């Protein structure tokens, strides 16, 4: 028996098999969940996402293109899920975007308005937009998670506008939890340690960040995608039935260190 038996959910954010969303889906599928998937529109994005999902060894799966910055795309995907399936139990939001030209040291103060707005829209607002559309499908209650990073709480060199967007994502987690709790829908966010993914490569000095964690974190190492995947199982399963509105740090303890 798996911890996610008889639970179906949408996993948003698999770009390839290095993505946090891939590790999360791997843990969820291992525990018996039925995962539905979306990828960014375009043949290349679809091919990359399918290649990763195929590695999960599923017999069959539901997959659709979705640009989360488009309300039309969000409506189309959640309407399709609502008409094809009777119930949704969980949602995984594992997406973020900021113009990488502005993720460099010394380039925060002059961040252009459109760079700020786009980072906020894709990295924070979309959690609310997806929650709004997923909640009516969670007829027997449900659980949602998003992915954040320490740069929401502390100034991390090179994270810049994305740190501001992650702070908004973490605040949104608490407001979503307060509103959706009345429908027995739990909303949490994982603050993950640094992991070599496509998006992470956009952060200037990412290698340094990995080095600091390995040197200073209580566990004296970086975390793996699988460790975040297993924590996602905890938050999306009934194991965490009393937990909502929380930011769970899965970072080898790095966020607890003062020096
Ligand atoms: N890698 C890290 O070090 C790290 C650490 C903590 C948190 N995170 C967070 O984890 C999440 C996943 O990132 P990742 O590191 O796995 O990188 P990734 O590049 O593998 O995944 C990012 C995903 O965002 C998707 N995306 C971007 N814009 C989108 C849009 N408009 N509509 C729909 N999808 C869109 C991409 O297609 C991709 O699948 C992000 O929220 C990221 O900020 C990453």
GROMACS .gro file of C-alpha atoms and ligand atoms in nm:
model
  303
    1UNK     CA    1   0.000   0.000   0.000
    2UNK     CA    2   0.130   0.344  -0.096
    3UNK     CA    3   0.086   0.673   0.091
    4UNK     CA    4  -0.073   0.828  -0.221
    5UNK     CA    5  -0.300   0.540  -0.327
    6UNK     CA    6  -0.628   0.664  -0.482
    7UNK     CA    7  -0.500   1.022  -0.505
    8UNK     CA    8  -0.482   1.210  -0.834
    9UNK     CA    9  -0.308   1.541  -0.890
   10UNK     CA   10  -0.152   1.783  -1.133
   11UNK     CA   11   0.226   1.828  -1.146
   12UNK     CA   12   0.332   2.155  -1.312
   13UNK     CA   13   0.699   2.221  -1.383
   14UNK     CA   14   0.878   1.921  -1.534
   15UNK     CA   15   1.124   2.063  -1.787
   16UNK     CA   16   1.350   1.756  -1.774
   17UNK     CA   17   1.458   1.482  -1.534
   18UNK     CA   18   1.668   1.730  -1.333
   19UNK     CA   19   1.361   1.938  -1.242
   20UNK     CA   20   1.238   1.945  -0.884
   21UNK     CA   21   0.895   1.858  -1.025
   22UNK     CA   22   1.038   1.538  -1.176
   23UNK     CA   23   1.174   1.422  -0.838
   24UNK     CA   24   0.841   1.510  -0.677
   25UNK     CA   25   0.648   1.312  -0.940
   26UNK     CA   26   0.887   1.019  -0.897
   27UNK     CA   27   0.818   1.002  -0.522
   28UNK     CA   28   0.442   1.053  -0.571
   29UNK     CA   29   0.417   0.778  -0.835
   30UNK     CA   30   0.621   0.540  -0.619
   31UNK     CA   31   0.360   0.593  -0.345
   32UNK     CA   32   0.072   0.513  -0.580
   33UNK     CA   33  -0.044   0.860  -0.695
   34UNK     CA   34  -0.191   0.923  -1.038
   35UNK     CA   35  -0.006   1.226  -1.178
   36UNK     CA   36  -0.127   1.453  -1.460
   37UNK     CA   37   0.131   1.679  -1.624
   38UNK     CA   38   0.172   2.008  -1.807
   39UNK     CA   39   0.467   2.148  -2.001
   40UNK     CA   40   0.539   2.488  -2.156
   41UNK     CA   41   0.387   2.513  -2.506
   42UNK     CA   42   0.613   2.423  -2.800
   43UNK     CA   43   0.744   2.103  -2.957
   44UNK     CA   44   1.084   2.119  -2.789
   45UNK     CA   45   0.932   2.169  -2.442
   46UNK     CA   46   0.683   1.888  -2.498
   47UNK     CA   47   0.955   1.650  -2.618
   48UNK     CA   48   1.177   1.726  -2.315
   49UNK     CA   49   0.892   1.690  -2.068
   50UNK     CA   50   0.763   1.365  -2.222
   51UNK     CA   51   1.116   1.221  -2.224
   52UNK     CA   52   1.136   1.280  -1.848
   53UNK     CA   53   0.784   1.157  -1.773
   54UNK     CA   54   0.852   0.843  -1.980
   55UNK     CA   55   1.133   0.765  -1.735
   56UNK     CA   56   0.872   0.734  -1.461
   57UNK     CA   57   0.761   0.411  -1.631
   58UNK     CA   58   0.389   0.495  -1.632
   59UNK     CA   59   0.168   0.289  -1.865
   60UNK     CA   60  -0.031   0.592  -1.972
   61UNK     CA   61  -0.057   0.953  -1.860
   62UNK     CA   62  -0.249   1.278  -1.914
   63UNK     CA   63  -0.038   1.567  -2.040
   64UNK     CA   64  -0.113   1.910  -2.182
   65UNK     CA   65   0.070   2.229  -2.281
   66UNK     CA   66   0.017   2.523  -2.044
   67UNK     CA   67   0.172   2.868  -2.020
   68UNK     CA   68   0.079   2.967  -1.665
   69UNK     CA   69   0.105   3.337  -1.752
   70UNK     CA   70  -0.202   3.297  -1.976
   71UNK     CA   71  -0.547   3.290  -1.813
   72UNK     CA   72  -0.683   3.121  -2.128
   73UNK     CA   73  -0.429   2.839  -2.093
   74UNK     CA   74  -0.505   2.797  -1.722
   75UNK     CA   75  -0.880   2.786  -1.791
   76UNK     CA   76  -0.838   2.537  -2.076
   77UNK     CA   77  -0.623   2.298  -1.868
   78UNK     CA   78  -0.834   2.304  -1.549
   79UNK     CA   79  -1.159   2.283  -1.750
   80UNK     CA   80  -1.021   1.979  -1.933
   81UNK     CA   81  -0.919   1.813  -1.606
   82UNK     CA   82  -1.262   1.891  -1.458
   83UNK     CA   83  -1.443   1.732  -1.749
   84UNK     CA   84  -1.218   1.425  -1.779
   85UNK     CA   85  -1.178   1.339  -1.411
   86UNK     CA   86  -1.425   1.335  -1.124
   87UNK     CA   87  -1.182   1.454  -0.857
   88UNK     CA   88  -0.844   1.619  -0.802
   89UNK     CA   89  -0.660   1.558  -0.474
   90UNK     CA   90  -0.334   1.749  -0.507
   91UNK     CA   91  -0.151   2.021  -0.698
   92UNK     CA   92   0.224   2.068  -0.740
   93UNK     CA   93   0.333   2.420  -0.848
   94UNK     CA   94   0.702   2.397  -0.934
   95UNK     CA   95   0.758   2.686  -1.174
   96UNK     CA   96   0.936   3.020  -1.164
   97UNK     CA   97   1.076   3.269  -1.410
   98UNK     CA   98   1.278   3.591  -1.405
   99UNK     CA   99   1.484   3.753  -1.679
  100UNK     CA  100   1.828   3.614  -1.606
  101UNK     CA  101   2.000   3.940  -1.706
  102UNK     CA  102   1.871   4.078  -1.375
  103UNK     CA  103   1.988   3.785  -1.162
  104UNK     CA  104   2.342   3.913  -1.124
  105UNK     CA  105   2.524   4.079  -0.838
  106UNK     CA  106   2.485   4.457  -0.835
  107UNK     CA  107   2.176   4.456  -1.058
  108UNK     CA  108   1.887   4.471  -0.813
  109UNK     CA  109   1.827   4.844  -0.762
  110UNK     CA  110   1.762   4.918  -1.128
  111UNK     CA  111   1.531   4.619  -1.193
  112UNK     CA  112   1.291   4.734  -1.467
  113UNK     CA  113   0.918   4.736  -1.390
  114UNK     CA  114   0.840   4.474  -1.656
  115UNK     CA  115   1.109   4.236  -1.524
  116UNK     CA  116   0.966   4.270  -1.172
  117UNK     CA  117   0.607   4.225  -1.289
  118UNK     CA  118   0.684   3.918  -1.499
  119UNK     CA  119   0.882   3.751  -1.217
  120UNK     CA  120   0.595   3.817  -0.974
  121UNK     CA  121   0.334   3.698  -1.222
  122UNK     CA  122   0.491   3.366  -1.319
  123UNK     CA  123   0.662   3.284  -0.990
  124UNK     CA  124   0.398   3.396  -0.736
  125UNK     CA  125   0.062   3.496  -0.884
  126UNK     CA  126   0.029   3.165  -1.073
  127UNK     CA  127   0.010   2.974  -0.741
  128UNK     CA  128  -0.306   3.173  -0.661
  129UNK     CA  129  -0.438   3.137  -1.018
  130UNK     CA  130  -0.388   2.759  -1.013
  131UNK     CA  131  -0.527   2.723  -0.660
  132UNK     CA  132  -0.840   2.914  -0.763
  133UNK     CA  133  -0.901   2.672  -1.051
  134UNK     CA  134  -0.794   2.354  -0.871
  135UNK     CA  135  -0.996   2.410  -0.550
  136UNK     CA  136  -1.341   2.347  -0.708
  137UNK     CA  137  -1.208   2.012  -0.838
  138UNK     CA  138  -1.093   1.912  -0.486
  139UNK     CA  139  -1.440   1.805  -0.382
  140UNK     CA  140  -1.325   1.590  -0.090
  141UNK     CA  141  -1.053   1.830   0.022
  142UNK     CA  142  -0.697   1.831  -0.103
  143UNK     CA  143  -0.340   1.948  -0.066
  144UNK     CA  144  -0.123   2.189  -0.267
  145UNK     CA  145   0.247   2.271  -0.263
  146UNK     CA  146   0.475   2.521  -0.434
  147UNK     CA  147   0.854   2.551  -0.436
  148UNK     CA  148   1.039   2.840  -0.273
  149UNK     CA  149   1.396   2.922  -0.176
  150UNK     CA  150   1.585   3.086   0.112
  151UNK     CA  151   1.618   3.402  -0.101
  152UNK     CA  152   1.259   3.481   0.008
  153UNK     CA  153   1.373   3.530   0.370
  154UNK     CA  154   1.734   3.648   0.340
  155UNK     CA  155   1.923   3.847   0.079
  156UNK     CA  156   2.112   3.589  -0.128
  157UNK     CA  157   2.365   3.731  -0.377
  158UNK     CA  158   2.239   3.688  -0.734
  159UNK     CA  159   1.880   3.599  -0.642
  160UNK     CA  160   1.752   3.960  -0.657
  161UNK     CA  161   1.401   4.004  -0.801
  162UNK     CA  162   1.336   3.631  -0.767
  163UNK     CA  163   1.379   3.664  -0.389
  164UNK     CA  164   1.104   3.927  -0.384
  165UNK     CA  165   0.879   3.701  -0.593
  166UNK     CA  166   0.947   3.406  -0.360
  167UNK     CA  167   0.858   3.623  -0.058
  168UNK     CA  168   0.524   3.691  -0.228
  169UNK     CA  169   0.482   3.319  -0.301
  170UNK     CA  170   0.538   3.236   0.066
  171UNK     CA  171   0.289   3.503   0.179
  172UNK     CA  172   0.040   3.375  -0.079
  173UNK     CA  173   0.079   3.028   0.075
  174UNK     CA  174  -0.051   3.158   0.408
  175UNK     CA  175  -0.344   3.352   0.260
  176UNK     CA  176  -0.443   3.057   0.037
  177UNK     CA  177  -0.426   2.826   0.339
  178UNK     CA  178  -0.649   3.057   0.542
  179UNK     CA  179  -0.913   3.078   0.270
  180UNK     CA  180  -0.910   2.718   0.147
  181UNK     CA  181  -0.886   2.561   0.492
  182UNK     CA  182  -1.264   2.596   0.524
  183UNK     CA  183  -1.290   2.348   0.234
  184UNK     CA  184  -1.037   2.109   0.389
  185UNK     CA  185  -0.776   2.206   0.132
  186UNK     CA  186  -0.427   2.245   0.272
  187UNK     CA  187  -0.170   2.480   0.118
  188UNK     CA  188   0.200   2.460   0.196
  189UNK     CA  189   0.532   2.543   0.033
  190UNK     CA  190   0.868   2.367   0.036
  191UNK     CA  191   1.176   2.588   0.061
  192UNK     CA  192   1.425   2.365  -0.117
  193UNK     CA  193   1.802   2.375  -0.105
  194UNK     CA  194   1.998   2.455  -0.420
  195UNK     CA  195   1.978   2.185  -0.689
  196UNK     CA  196   2.142   2.188  -1.034
  197UNK     CA  197   1.841   2.240  -1.261
  198UNK     CA  198   1.789   2.442  -1.577
  199UNK     CA  199   1.643   2.738  -1.385
  200UNK     CA  200   1.915   2.729  -1.121
  201UNK     CA  201   2.176   2.784  -1.391
  202UNK     CA  202   2.026   3.132  -1.447
  203UNK     CA  203   2.131   3.238  -1.096
  204UNK     CA  204   2.473   3.406  -1.108
  205UNK     CA  205   2.723   3.233  -0.878
  206UNK     CA  206   2.506   2.924  -0.829
  207UNK     CA  207   2.818   2.708  -0.787
  208UNK     CA  208   2.923   2.926  -0.490
  209UNK     CA  209   2.582   2.873  -0.330
  210UNK     CA  210   2.620   2.495  -0.356
  211UNK     CA  211   2.965   2.528  -0.198
  212UNK     CA  212   2.844   2.737   0.099
  213UNK     CA  213   2.571   2.484   0.176
  214UNK     CA  214   2.807   2.187   0.161
  215UNK     CA  215   3.046   2.367   0.395
  216UNK     CA  216   2.805   2.532   0.643
  217UNK     CA  217   2.480   2.332   0.655
  218UNK     CA  218   2.430   2.117   0.967
  219UNK     CA  219   2.422   1.807   0.745
  220UNK     CA  220   2.745   1.925   0.569
  221UNK     CA  221   2.610   1.848   0.224
  222UNK     CA  222   2.358   1.956  -0.035
  223UNK     CA  223   2.016   1.793  -0.060
  224UNK     CA  224   1.894   1.568  -0.341
  225UNK     CA  225   1.583   1.608  -0.554
  226UNK     CA  226   1.456   1.281  -0.405
  227UNK     CA  227   1.464   1.431  -0.055
  228UNK     CA  228   1.237   1.712  -0.172
  229UNK     CA  229   1.019   1.454  -0.352
  230UNK     CA  230   0.974   1.255  -0.033
  231UNK     CA  231   0.891   1.569   0.166
  232UNK     CA  232   0.631   1.651  -0.101
  233UNK     CA  233   0.474   1.310  -0.038
  234UNK     CA  234   0.448   1.403   0.332
  235UNK     CA  235   0.275   1.735   0.253
  236UNK     CA  236   0.045   1.594  -0.016
  237UNK     CA  237  -0.055   1.280   0.172
  238UNK     CA  238  -0.274   1.235   0.479
  239UNK     CA  239   0.043   1.208   0.692
  240UNK     CA  240   0.035   1.589   0.719
  241UNK     CA  241  -0.341   1.624   0.767
  242UNK     CA  242  -0.295   1.886   1.043
  243UNK     CA  243  -0.038   2.096   0.856
  244UNK     CA  244  -0.125   2.400   0.644
  245UNK     CA  245   0.009   2.748   0.567
  246UNK     CA  246   0.364   2.630   0.635
  247UNK     CA  247   0.700   2.677   0.468
  248UNK     CA  248   0.891   2.349   0.509
  249UNK     CA  249   1.267   2.387   0.468
  250UNK     CA  250   1.426   2.089   0.296
  251UNK     CA  251   1.778   2.229   0.283
  252UNK     CA  252   2.008   2.015   0.499
  253UNK     CA  253   1.942   2.272   0.773
  254UNK     CA  254   2.125   2.559   0.599
  255UNK     CA  255   1.849   2.814   0.675
  256UNK     CA  256   1.897   2.758   1.051
  257UNK     CA  257   2.261   2.868   1.055
  258UNK     CA  258   2.349   3.226   1.159
  259UNK     CA  259   2.712   3.239   1.045
  260LIG     N1  260   1.692   2.448  -0.837
  260LIG     C1  261   1.701   2.513  -0.721
  260LIG     O1  262   1.811   2.535  -0.669
  260LIG     C2  263   1.577   2.557  -0.651
  260LIG     C3  264   1.583   2.582  -0.512
  260LIG     C4  265   1.466   2.619  -0.446
  260LIG     C5  266   1.348   2.636  -0.518
  260LIG     N2  267   1.347   2.612  -0.653
  260LIG     C6  268   1.221   2.630  -0.724
  260LIG     O2  269   1.178   2.505  -0.775
  260LIG     C7  270   1.086   2.531  -0.881
  260LIG     C8  271   1.125   2.446  -1.000
  260LIG     O3  272   1.246   2.490  -1.055
  260LIG     P1  273   1.363   2.390  -1.094
  260LIG     O4  274   1.482   2.431  -1.018
  260LIG     O5  275   1.315   2.250  -1.087
  260LIG     O6  276   1.396   2.432  -1.244
  260LIG     P2  277   1.336   2.379  -1.384
  260LIG     O7  278   1.395   2.471  -1.486
  260LIG     O8  279   1.360   2.235  -1.401
  260LIG     O9  280   1.181   2.405  -1.368
  260LIG     C9  281   1.123   2.532  -1.384
  260LIG    C10  282   0.993   2.508  -1.456
  260LIG    O10  283   0.920   2.631  -1.469
  260LIG    C11  284   0.848   2.621  -1.589
  260LIG     N3  285   0.796   2.750  -1.631
  260LIG    C12  286   0.861   2.868  -1.645
  260LIG     N4  287   0.777   2.962  -1.691
  260LIG    C13  288   0.656   2.903  -1.703
  260LIG    C14  289   0.527   2.946  -1.745
  260LIG     N5  290   0.504   3.072  -1.787
  260LIG     N6  291   0.425   2.856  -1.747
  260LIG    C15  292   0.442   2.728  -1.707
  260LIG     N7  293   0.563   2.681  -1.668
  260LIG    C16  294   0.667   2.768  -1.665
  260LIG    C17  295   0.953   2.563  -1.685
  260LIG    O11  296   0.890   2.512  -1.801
  260LIG    C18  297   1.014   2.455  -1.599
  260LIG    O12  298   0.944   2.334  -1.614
  260LIG    C19  299   1.089   2.681  -0.908
  260LIG    O13  300   0.984   2.744  -0.839
  260LIG    C20  301   1.222   2.720  -0.846
  260LIG    O14  302   1.229   2.857  -0.811
  260LIG    C21  303   1.458   2.572  -0.719
   0.00000   0.00000   0.00000
